[in-house]
Coordinates of C-alpha atoms in Angstrom, one line a residue:
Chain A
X362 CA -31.1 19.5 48.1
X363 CA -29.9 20.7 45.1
X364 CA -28.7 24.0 44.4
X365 CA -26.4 26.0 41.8
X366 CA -23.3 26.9 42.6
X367 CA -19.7 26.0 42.7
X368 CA -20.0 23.4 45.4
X369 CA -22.4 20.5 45.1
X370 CA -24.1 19.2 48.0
X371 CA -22.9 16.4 49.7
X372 CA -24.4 13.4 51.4
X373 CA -22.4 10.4 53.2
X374 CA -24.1 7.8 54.1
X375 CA -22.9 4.1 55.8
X376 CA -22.8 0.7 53.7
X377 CA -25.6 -0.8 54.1
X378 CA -27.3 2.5 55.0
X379 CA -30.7 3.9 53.0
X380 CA -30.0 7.1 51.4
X381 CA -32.2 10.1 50.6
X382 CA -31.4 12.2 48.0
X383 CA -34.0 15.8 47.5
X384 CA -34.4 17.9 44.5
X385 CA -36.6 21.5 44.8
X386 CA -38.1 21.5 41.2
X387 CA -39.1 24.8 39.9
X388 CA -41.9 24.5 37.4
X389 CA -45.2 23.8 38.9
X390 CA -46.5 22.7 35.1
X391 CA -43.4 20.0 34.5
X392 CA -45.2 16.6 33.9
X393 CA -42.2 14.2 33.9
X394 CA -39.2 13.5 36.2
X395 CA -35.7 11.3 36.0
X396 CA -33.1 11.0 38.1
X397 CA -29.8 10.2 37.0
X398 CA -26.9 8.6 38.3
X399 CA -23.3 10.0 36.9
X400 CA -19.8 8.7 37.6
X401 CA -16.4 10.1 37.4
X402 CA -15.4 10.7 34.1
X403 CA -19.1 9.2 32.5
X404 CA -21.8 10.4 31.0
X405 CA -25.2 10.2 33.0
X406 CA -27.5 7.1 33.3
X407 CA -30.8 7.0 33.9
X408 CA -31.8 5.4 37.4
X409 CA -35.9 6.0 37.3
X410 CA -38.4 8.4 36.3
X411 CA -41.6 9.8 37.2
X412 CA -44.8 11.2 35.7
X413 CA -46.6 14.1 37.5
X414 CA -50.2 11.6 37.9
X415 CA -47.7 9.3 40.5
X416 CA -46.6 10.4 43.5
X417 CA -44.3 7.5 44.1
X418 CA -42.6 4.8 41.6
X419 CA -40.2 2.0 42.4
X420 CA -37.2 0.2 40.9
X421 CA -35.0 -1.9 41.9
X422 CA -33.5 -0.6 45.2
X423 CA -34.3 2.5 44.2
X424 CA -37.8 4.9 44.8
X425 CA -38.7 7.9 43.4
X426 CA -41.2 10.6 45.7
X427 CA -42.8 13.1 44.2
X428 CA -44.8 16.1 46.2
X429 CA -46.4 18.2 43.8
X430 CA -47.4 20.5 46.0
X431 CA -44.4 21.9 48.0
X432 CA -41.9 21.0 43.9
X433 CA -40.3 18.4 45.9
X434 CA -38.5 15.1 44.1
X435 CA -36.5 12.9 46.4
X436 CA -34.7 9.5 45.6
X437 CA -34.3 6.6 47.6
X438 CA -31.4 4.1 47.6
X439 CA -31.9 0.9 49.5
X440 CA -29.0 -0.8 51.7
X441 CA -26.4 1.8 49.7
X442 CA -23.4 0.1 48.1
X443 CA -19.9 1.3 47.6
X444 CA -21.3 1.0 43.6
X445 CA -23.2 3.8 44.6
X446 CA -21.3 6.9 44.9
X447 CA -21.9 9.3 42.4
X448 CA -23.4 12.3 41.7
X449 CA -27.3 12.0 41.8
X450 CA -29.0 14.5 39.8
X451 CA -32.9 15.5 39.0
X452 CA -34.3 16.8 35.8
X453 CA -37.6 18.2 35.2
X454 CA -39.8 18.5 31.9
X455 CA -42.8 21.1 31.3
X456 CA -45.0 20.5 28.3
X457 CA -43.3 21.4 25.2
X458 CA -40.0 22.3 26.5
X459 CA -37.2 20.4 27.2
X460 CA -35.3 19.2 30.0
X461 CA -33.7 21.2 32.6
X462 CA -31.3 19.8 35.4
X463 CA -30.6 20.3 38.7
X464 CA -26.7 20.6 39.4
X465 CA -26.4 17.2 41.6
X466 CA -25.7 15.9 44.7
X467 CA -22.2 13.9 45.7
X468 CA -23.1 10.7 47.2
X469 CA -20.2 9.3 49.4
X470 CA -20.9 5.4 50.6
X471 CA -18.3 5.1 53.3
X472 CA -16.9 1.7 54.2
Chain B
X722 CA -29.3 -1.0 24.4
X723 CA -29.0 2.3 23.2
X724 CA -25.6 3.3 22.4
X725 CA -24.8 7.1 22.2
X726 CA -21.0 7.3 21.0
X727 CA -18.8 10.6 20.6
X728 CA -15.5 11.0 19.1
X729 CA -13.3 11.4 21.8
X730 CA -13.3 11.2 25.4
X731 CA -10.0 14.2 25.8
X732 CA -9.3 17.0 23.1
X733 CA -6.8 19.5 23.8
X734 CA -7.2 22.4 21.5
X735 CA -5.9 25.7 20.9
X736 CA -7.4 29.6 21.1
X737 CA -8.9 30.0 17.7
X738 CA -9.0 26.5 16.4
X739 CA -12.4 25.5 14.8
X740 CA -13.0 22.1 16.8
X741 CA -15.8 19.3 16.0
X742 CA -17.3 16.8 18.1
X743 CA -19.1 14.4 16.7
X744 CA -21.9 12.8 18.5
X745 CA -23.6 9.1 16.9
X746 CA -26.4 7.3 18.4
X747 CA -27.8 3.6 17.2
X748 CA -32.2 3.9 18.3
X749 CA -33.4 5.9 15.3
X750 CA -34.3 8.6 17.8
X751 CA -35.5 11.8 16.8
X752 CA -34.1 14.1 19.0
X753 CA -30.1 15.1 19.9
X754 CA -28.8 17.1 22.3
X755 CA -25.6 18.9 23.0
X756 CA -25.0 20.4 26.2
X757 CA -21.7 21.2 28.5
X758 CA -21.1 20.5 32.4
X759 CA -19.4 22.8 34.6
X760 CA -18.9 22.0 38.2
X761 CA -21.7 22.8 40.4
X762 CA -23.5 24.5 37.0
X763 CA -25.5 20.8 36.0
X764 CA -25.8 20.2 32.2
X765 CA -26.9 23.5 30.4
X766 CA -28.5 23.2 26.8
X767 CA -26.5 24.5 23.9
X768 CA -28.2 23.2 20.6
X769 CA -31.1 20.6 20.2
X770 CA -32.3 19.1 16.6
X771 CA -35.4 17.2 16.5
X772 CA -34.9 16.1 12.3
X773 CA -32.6 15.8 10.2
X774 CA -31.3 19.7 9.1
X775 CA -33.6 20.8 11.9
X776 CA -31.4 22.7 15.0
X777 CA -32.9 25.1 17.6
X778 CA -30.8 27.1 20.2
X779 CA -30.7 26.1 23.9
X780 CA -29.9 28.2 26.9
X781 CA -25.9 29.1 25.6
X782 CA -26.0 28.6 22.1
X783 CA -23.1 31.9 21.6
X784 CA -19.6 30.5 20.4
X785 CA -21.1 27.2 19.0
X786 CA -23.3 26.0 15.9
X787 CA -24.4 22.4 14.9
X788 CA -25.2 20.1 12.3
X789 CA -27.3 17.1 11.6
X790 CA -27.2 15.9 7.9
X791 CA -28.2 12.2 9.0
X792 CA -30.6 11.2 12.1
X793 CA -28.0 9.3 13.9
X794 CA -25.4 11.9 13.6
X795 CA -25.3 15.4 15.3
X796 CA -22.1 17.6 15.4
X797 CA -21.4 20.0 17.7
X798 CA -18.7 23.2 16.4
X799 CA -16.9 25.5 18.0
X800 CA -16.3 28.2 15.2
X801 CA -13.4 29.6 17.1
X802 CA -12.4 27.9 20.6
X803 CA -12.2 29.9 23.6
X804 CA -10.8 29.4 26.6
X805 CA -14.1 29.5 28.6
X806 CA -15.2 27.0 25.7
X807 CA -12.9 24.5 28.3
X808 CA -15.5 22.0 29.8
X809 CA -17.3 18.4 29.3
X810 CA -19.6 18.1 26.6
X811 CA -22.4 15.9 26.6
X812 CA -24.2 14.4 23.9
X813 CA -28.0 12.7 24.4
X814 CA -30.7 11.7 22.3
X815 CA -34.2 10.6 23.3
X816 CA -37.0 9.7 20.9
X817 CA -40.1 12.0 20.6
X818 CA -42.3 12.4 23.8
X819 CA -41.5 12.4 27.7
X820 CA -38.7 10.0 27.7
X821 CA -35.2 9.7 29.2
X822 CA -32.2 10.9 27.5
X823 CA -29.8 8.7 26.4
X824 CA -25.9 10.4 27.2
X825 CA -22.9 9.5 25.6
X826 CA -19.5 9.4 27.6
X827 CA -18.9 13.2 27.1
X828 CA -16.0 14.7 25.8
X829 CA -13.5 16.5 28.1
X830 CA -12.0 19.6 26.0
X831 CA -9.5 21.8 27.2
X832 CA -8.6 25.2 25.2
X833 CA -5.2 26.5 25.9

């Protein structure tokens, strides 16, 4: 999971491999959920995103869980490419406030 | 596709020096966002504007101020760098409501 720090958490998974990737949210009232996908040396993209009324929303390769009631988001990469090392993080949003991030997770897809 | 541009990718500036960075973005979107990575810190929330002239402070808004005289144009200022002021900074912008933000490709600046 994530946590803040000066060391992010680490995952390394096989090609080919599904991945899990968990996020501990904090606000029991935040209604919407993204995960994003960041690069060395890029700005962060947007991979998928939840509402709180779903508990589970796919893309392409990718699915987004959501457990309400222990704050738990996780992300789900299908058959993980080389492409797909990054750092993964989660971002909640409570009603009238804005966005706050989690601090990531390194993915490392190892040949 | 939404583009979200900013200035520069690397400034190198001095202790003292009043820096801009200059963020642009091409959806009409309401809302901009400046905020600055650290390693292992995730993207913390300096300034927000949700309209043109409009700004309201984030979680570190002390060193830095903003301006947004047009909607597609939101500048972030660093009155007098510091050398904790050394980091990426991220620009985003999202239209009103529960959406994504849109990032730009940050700007690296390092304060000597």
């Amino acid at each position: 999971g994530e946590s803040v720090g000066l060391h992010l958490p680490t995952l390394s998974v096989q090609e080919g491999d599904n991945s899990i990737i968990n996020c501990a949210y904090s606000n029991s009232a935040s209604d919407y959920f993204i995960w994003y996908k960041q690069e060395s040396g890029k700005g962060p993209q947007f991979i998928i995103d939840i509402r709180s009324n779903m508990d589970k929303r796919q893309g392409q390769r990718v699915t987004v869980l959501l457990n309400k009631t222990v704050k738990h988001l996780s992300l789900q990469i299908a058959a993980t490419q080389p492409g797909d090392s990054a750092v993964y993080f989660c971002a909640e949003k409570p009603p009238a406030r804005q966005l706050t991030f989690g601090s990531g997770t390194q993915l490392t897809v190892l040949p | 596709d939404v583009k979200v541009t900013q200035s520069s990718r690397y400034l190198v500036k001095r202790t003292g020096e009043k820096v801009f960075l200059e963020c642009v973005q091409d959806m009409d979107h309401e809302n901009m966002f400046w905020y600055r990575q650290d390693p292992g810190l995730g993207l913390r929330l300096i300034y927000f504007s949700y309209d043109v002239k409009m700004k309201e402070k984030g979680d570190i808004p002390e060193g830095y101020s903003v301006s947004r005289e047009k909607k597609e144009r939101f500048s972030l200022i660093l009155e007098s760098a510091s050398t904790n002021q050394t980091s990426m900074y991220l620009c985003a912008s999202t239209p009103t409501g529960p959406h994504e933000q849109f990032f730009g490709p940050g700007t690296r600046l390092t304060v000597l």
